[in-house]
XYZ file of C-alpha atoms in Angstrom:
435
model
C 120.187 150.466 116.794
C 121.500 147.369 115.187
C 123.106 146.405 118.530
C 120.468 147.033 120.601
C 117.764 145.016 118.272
C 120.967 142.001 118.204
C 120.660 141.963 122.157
C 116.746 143.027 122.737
C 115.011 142.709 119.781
C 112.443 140.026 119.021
C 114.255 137.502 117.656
C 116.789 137.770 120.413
C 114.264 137.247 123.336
C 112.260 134.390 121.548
C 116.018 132.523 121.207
C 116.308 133.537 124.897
C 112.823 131.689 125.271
C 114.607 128.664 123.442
C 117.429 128.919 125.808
C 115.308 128.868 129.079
C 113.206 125.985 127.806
C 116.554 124.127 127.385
C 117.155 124.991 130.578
C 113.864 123.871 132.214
C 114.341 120.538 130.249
C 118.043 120.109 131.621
C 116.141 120.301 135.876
C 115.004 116.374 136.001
C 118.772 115.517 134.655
C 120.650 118.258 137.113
C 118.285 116.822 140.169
C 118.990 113.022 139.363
C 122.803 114.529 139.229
C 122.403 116.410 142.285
C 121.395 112.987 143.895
C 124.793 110.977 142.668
C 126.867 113.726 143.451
C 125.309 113.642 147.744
C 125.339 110.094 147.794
C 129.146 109.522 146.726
C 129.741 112.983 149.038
C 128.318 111.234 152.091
C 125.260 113.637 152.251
C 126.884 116.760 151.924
C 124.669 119.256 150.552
C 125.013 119.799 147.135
C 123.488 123.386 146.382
C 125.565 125.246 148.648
C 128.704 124.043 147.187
C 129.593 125.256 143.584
C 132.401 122.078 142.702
C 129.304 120.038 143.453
C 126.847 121.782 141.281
C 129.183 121.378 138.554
C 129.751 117.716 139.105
C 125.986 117.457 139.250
C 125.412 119.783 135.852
C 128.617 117.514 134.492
C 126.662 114.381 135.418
C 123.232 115.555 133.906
C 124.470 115.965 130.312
C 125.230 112.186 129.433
C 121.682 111.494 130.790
C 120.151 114.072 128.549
C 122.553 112.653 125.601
C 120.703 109.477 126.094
C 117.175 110.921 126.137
C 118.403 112.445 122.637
C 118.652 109.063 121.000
C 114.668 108.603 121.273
C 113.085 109.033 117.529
C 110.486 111.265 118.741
C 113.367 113.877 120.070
C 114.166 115.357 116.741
C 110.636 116.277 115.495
C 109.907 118.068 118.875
C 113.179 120.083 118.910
C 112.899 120.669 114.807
C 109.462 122.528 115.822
C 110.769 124.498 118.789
C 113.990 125.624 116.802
C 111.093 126.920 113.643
C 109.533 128.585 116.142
C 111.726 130.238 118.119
C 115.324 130.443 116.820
C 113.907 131.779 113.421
C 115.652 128.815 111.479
C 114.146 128.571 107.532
C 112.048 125.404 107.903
C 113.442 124.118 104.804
C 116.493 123.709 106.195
C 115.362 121.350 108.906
C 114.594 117.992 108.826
C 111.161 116.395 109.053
C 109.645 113.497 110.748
C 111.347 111.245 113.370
C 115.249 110.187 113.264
C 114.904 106.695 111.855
C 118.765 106.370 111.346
C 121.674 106.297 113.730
C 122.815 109.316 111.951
C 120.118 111.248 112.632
C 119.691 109.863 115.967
C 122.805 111.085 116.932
C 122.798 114.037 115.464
C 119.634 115.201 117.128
C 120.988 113.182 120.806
C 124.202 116.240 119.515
C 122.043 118.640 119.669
C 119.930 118.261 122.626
C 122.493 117.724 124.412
C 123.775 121.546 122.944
C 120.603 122.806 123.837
C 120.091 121.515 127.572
C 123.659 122.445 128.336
C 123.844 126.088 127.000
C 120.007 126.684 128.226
C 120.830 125.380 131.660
C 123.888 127.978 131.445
C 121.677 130.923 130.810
C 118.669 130.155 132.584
C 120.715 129.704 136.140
C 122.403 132.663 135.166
C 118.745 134.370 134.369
C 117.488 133.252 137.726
C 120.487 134.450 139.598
C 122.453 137.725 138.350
C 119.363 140.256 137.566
C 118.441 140.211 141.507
C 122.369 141.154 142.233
C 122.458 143.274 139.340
C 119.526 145.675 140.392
C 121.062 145.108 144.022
C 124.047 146.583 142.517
C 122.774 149.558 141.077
C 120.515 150.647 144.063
C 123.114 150.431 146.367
C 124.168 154.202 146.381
C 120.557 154.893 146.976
C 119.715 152.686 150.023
C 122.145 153.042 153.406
C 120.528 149.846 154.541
C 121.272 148.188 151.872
C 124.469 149.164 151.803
C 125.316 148.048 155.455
C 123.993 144.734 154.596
C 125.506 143.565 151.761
C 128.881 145.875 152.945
C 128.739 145.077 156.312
C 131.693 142.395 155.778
C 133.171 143.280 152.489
C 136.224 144.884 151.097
C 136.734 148.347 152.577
C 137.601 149.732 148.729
C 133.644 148.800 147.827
C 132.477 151.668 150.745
C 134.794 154.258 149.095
C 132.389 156.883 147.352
C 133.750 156.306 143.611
C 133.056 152.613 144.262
C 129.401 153.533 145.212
C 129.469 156.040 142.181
C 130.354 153.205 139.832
C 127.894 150.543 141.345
C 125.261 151.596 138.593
C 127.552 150.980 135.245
C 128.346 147.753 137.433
C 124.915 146.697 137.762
C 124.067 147.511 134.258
C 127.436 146.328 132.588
C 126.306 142.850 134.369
C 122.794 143.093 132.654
C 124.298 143.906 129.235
C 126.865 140.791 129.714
C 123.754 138.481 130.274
C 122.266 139.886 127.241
C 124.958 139.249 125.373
C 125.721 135.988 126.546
C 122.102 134.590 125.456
C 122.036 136.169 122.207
C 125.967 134.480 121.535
C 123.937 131.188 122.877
C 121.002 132.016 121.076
C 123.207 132.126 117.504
C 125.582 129.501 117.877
C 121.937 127.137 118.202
C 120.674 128.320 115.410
C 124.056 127.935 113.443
C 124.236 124.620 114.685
C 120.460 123.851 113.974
C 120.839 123.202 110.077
C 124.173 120.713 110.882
C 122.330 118.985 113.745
C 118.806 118.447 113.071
C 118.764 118.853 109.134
C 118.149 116.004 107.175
C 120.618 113.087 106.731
C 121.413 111.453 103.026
C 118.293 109.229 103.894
C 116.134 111.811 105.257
C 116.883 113.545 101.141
C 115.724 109.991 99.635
C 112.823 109.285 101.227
C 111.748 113.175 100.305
C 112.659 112.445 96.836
C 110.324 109.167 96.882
C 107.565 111.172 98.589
C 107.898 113.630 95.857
C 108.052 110.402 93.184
C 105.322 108.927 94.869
C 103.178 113.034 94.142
C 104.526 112.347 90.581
C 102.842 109.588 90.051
C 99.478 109.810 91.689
C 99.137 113.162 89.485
C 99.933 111.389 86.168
C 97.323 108.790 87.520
C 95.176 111.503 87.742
C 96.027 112.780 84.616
C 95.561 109.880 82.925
C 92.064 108.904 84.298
C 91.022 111.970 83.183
C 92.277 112.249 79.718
C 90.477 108.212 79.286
C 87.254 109.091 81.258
C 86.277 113.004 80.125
C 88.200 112.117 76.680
C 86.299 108.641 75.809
C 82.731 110.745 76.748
C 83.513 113.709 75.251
C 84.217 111.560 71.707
C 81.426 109.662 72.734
C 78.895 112.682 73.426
C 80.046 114.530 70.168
C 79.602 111.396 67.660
C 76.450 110.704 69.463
C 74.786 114.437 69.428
C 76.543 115.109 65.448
C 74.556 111.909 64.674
C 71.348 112.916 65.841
C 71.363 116.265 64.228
C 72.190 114.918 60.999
C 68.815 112.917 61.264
C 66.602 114.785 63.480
C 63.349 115.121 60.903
C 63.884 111.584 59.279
C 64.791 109.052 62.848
C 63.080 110.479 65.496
C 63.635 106.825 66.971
C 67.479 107.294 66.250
C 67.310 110.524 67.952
C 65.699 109.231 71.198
C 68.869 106.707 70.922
C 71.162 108.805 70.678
C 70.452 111.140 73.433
C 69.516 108.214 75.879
C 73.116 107.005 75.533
C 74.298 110.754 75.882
C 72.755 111.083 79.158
C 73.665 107.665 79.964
C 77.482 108.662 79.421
C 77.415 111.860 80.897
C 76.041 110.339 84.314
C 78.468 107.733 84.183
C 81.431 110.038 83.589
C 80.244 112.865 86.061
C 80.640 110.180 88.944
C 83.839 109.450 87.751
C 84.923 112.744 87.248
C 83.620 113.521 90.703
C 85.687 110.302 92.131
C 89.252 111.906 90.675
C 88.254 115.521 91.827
C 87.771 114.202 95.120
C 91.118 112.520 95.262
C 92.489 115.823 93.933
C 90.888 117.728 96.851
C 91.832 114.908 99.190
C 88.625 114.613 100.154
C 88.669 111.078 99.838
C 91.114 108.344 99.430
C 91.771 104.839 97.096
C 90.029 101.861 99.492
C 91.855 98.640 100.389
C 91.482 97.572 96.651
C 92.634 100.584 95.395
C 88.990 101.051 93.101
C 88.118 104.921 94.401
C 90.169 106.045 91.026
C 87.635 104.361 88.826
C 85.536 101.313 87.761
C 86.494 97.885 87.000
C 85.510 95.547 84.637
C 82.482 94.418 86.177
C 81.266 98.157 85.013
C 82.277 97.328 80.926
C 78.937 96.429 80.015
C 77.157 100.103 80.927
C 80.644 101.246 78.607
C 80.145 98.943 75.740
C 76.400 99.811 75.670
C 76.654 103.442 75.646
C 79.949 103.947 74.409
C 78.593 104.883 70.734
C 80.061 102.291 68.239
C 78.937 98.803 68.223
C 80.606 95.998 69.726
C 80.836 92.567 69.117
C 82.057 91.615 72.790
C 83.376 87.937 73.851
C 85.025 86.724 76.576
C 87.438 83.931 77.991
C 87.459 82.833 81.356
C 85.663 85.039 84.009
C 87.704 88.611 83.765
C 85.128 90.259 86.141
C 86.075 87.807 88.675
C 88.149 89.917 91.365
C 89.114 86.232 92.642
C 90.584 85.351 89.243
C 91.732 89.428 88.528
C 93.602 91.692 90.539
C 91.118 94.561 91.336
C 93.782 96.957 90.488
C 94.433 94.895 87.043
C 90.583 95.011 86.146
C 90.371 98.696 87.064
C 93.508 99.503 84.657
C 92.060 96.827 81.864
C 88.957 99.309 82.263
C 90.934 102.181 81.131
C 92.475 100.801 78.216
C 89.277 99.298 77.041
C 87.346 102.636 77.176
C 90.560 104.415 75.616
C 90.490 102.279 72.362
C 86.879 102.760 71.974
C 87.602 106.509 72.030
C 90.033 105.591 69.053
C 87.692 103.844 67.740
C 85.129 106.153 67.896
C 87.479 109.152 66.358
C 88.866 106.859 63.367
C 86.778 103.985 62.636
C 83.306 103.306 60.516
C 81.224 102.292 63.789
C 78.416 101.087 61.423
C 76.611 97.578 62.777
C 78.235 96.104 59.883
C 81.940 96.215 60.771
C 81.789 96.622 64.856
C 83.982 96.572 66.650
C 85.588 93.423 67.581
C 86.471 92.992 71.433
C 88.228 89.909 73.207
C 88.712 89.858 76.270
C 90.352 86.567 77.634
C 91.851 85.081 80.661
C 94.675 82.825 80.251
C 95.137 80.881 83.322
C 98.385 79.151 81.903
C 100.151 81.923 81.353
C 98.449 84.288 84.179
C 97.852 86.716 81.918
C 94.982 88.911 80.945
C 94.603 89.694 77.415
C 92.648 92.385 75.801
C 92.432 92.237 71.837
C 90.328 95.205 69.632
C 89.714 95.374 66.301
C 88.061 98.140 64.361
C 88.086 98.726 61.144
C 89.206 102.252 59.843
C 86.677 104.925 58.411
C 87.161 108.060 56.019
C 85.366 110.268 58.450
C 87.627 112.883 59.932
C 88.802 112.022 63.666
C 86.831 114.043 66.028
C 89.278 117.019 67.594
C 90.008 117.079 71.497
C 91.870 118.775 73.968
C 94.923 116.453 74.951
C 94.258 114.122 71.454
C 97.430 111.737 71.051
C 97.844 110.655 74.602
C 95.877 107.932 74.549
C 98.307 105.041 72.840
C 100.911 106.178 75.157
C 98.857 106.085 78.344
C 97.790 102.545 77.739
C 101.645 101.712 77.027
C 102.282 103.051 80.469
C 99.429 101.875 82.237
C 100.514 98.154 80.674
C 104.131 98.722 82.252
C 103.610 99.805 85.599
C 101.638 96.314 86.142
C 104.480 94.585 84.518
C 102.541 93.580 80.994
C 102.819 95.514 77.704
C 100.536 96.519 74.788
C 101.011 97.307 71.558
C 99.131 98.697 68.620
C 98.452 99.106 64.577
C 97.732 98.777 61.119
C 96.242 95.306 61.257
C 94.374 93.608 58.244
C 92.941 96.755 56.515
C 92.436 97.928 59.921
C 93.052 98.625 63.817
C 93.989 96.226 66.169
C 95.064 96.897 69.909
C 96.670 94.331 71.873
C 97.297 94.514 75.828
C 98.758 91.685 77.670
C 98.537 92.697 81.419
C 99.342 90.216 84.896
C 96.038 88.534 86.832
C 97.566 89.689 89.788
C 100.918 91.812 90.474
C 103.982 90.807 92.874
C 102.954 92.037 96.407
C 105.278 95.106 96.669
C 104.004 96.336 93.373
C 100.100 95.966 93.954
C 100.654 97.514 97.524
C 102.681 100.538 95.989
C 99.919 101.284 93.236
C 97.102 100.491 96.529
C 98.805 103.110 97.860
C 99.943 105.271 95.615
C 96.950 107.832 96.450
C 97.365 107.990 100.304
C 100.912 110.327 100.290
């Protein structure tokens, strides 16, 4: 049964498929051949001599060879070979062959392909007819005087004629068994010849860097944007309770400024999801993963401490800041007012102290907060301690740095971050998003 499904079975014919689309492929070589080999014979005709077929079939392979070297080969042979030689995808390589290794690999095995399918497709064509021929000849007399008429007397002798069916079918078999061996050796040879080259391995490995990093992105924007409201929301709505009979006023406050936050961080949230579901994508300036800082005042004014904001230059500028700078300054902003929310006093007395300053001279954008610490316990959150460390990284992947601590009896945060970022970097993190 084993046998039988090795030589009949599904797999089997769909590699015989394989082999006859090879050989269908190999016809605009073998005619261009057949041409050459009448012109240097001086118009002799070429099908009804064998030698010449074979100088034509000969003549067709370094043609298809050629063809192989096109980038657009391997991706085209990679898909026929998933489909029908039943070759594990993740053994094959994807894309177009950029390298000459790959190219000639993949020219290696087209050239496989076109030869053995132009093998077993002529041999398709031709030997069923003769083999059924074969086996009907004890049954037809006419047949029999035609195709016996001028052959060997020992084919007219009746164990001859007894034996012309196991003929016939031993033929059939052979065919069989010469497209699954065909069949095989192209799908052994499909891994070595069209799986991916040293370079084909790196720039999966990048592609899989490059996932990495738009999911911490992701990560990141929403531990800053759901985190900072969340703080926010709770500080805000604790507040109000505490005074709901004695400030109605305070009250109306407070719950203005939670709606205000909530609206503001629903779009944002919406924003990431959407990049999640790859439903939409970062534009040109790379601002679809949040706002910049022409958005901080809405964040200073609802953010739930107060803050005494001032300003150098023109940060909200995208002429004088990088759009993917101000977008990042954003974030770290809104993360240290979470801090400051969880840990600090937040009374009008001691705000918090923002600076945020453009220094031309040294083309840098600086970011300086203050606040001063409180007794109050920090507010609890899912994912609490990430924030220091996500500014640190968001500070080093635009080439600046940030630092914070203890600083006069209370907080300070420091972030030092480029106006604008060396052209392979800013296109990378432009990018970064679009796979």
């Amino acid at each position: 049964m084993k046998q039988f499904a090795a030589l009949f079975g599904r797999r089997a014919r769909l590699r015989w498929l394989h082999l006859i689309i090879g050989g269908a492929l190999l016809m605009p070589y073998f005619l261009v051949g057949t041409v050459l080999v009448g012109m240097a014979g001086g118009g002799e005709p070429v099908f009804s001599s064998v030698p010449a077929q074979l100088a034509a079939f000969a003549l067709a392979l370094p043609m298809a060879a050629v063809t192989g070297f096109f980038a657009l080969v391997r991706p085209l042979s990679v898909a026929t070979a998933r489909a029908l030689c039943g070759v594990p995808p993740a053994l094959l390589a994807d894309g177009p062959a950029r390298t000459r290794q790959a190219r000639v690999r993949t020219a290696g095995w087209y050239t496989l392909h076109l030869a053995l399918g132009g093998i077993i497709s002529g041999a398709t064509l031709a030997l069923p007819p003769f083999a059924v021929a074969v086996i009907a000849l004890p049954f037809f007399a006419g047949l029999r005087e035609t195709w016996l008429l001028d052959g060997p007397e020992a084919l007219r002798e009746p164990w001859a004629l007894a034996l012309a069916p196991f003929a016939g079918l031993a033929m059939l078999l052979v065919l069989a068994l010469a497209a699954a061996v065909a069949g095989e050796a192209l799908a052994r040879r499909a891994p070595v010849l069209l799986g991916p080259t040293p370079e084909d391995r790196l720039a999966a490995a990048e592609r899989r860097a490059a996932d990495l990093a738009v999911r911490n992105r992701l990560a990141r924007e929403l531990h800053d944007s759901v985190g900072h409201a969340l703080s926010a929301v709770t500080l805000q709505a604790g507040a109000a309770r505490r005074v709901l009979d004695r400030d109605p006023e305070f009250v109306r406050e407070a719950l203005t400024a939670i709606e205000e936050t909530t609206r503001r961080t629903v779009g944002e949230l919406d924003s990431v999801l959407g990049l999640l579901r790859q439903d939409a994508e970062p534009d040109e300036e790379g601002t679809a993963y949040g706002p910049g800082l022409d958005a901080l005042g809405g964040l200073l004014a609802h953010c739930g401490v107060p803050v005494a904001y001032e300003r150098e230059g023109d940060p909200e500028d995208p002429g004088t800041v990088d759009p993917v700078v101000a977008r990042e300054a954003y974030r770290i902003v809104q993360e240290g007012l979470s801090n400051a929310l969880r840990h600090g006093r937040g009374d009008a007395a001691s705000p918090v102290r923002l600076l945020i300053a453009v220094r031309e001279r040294e083309r840098e954008l600086e970011i300086v907060m203050e606040n001063p610490l409180g007794e109050r316990p920090a507010v609890a959150r899912p994912g609490g301690g990430r924030g220091l460390r996500g500014i640190a990284e968001r500070a080093v992947l635009l080439g600046g740095r940030a630092e914070a601590g203890p600083y006069d009896g209370g907080w300070r945060l420091t972030a030092r971050l480029p106006l604008t970022m060396p052209e392979a970097t800013g296109a990378a993190d432009r990018t970064e998003g679009r796979g």
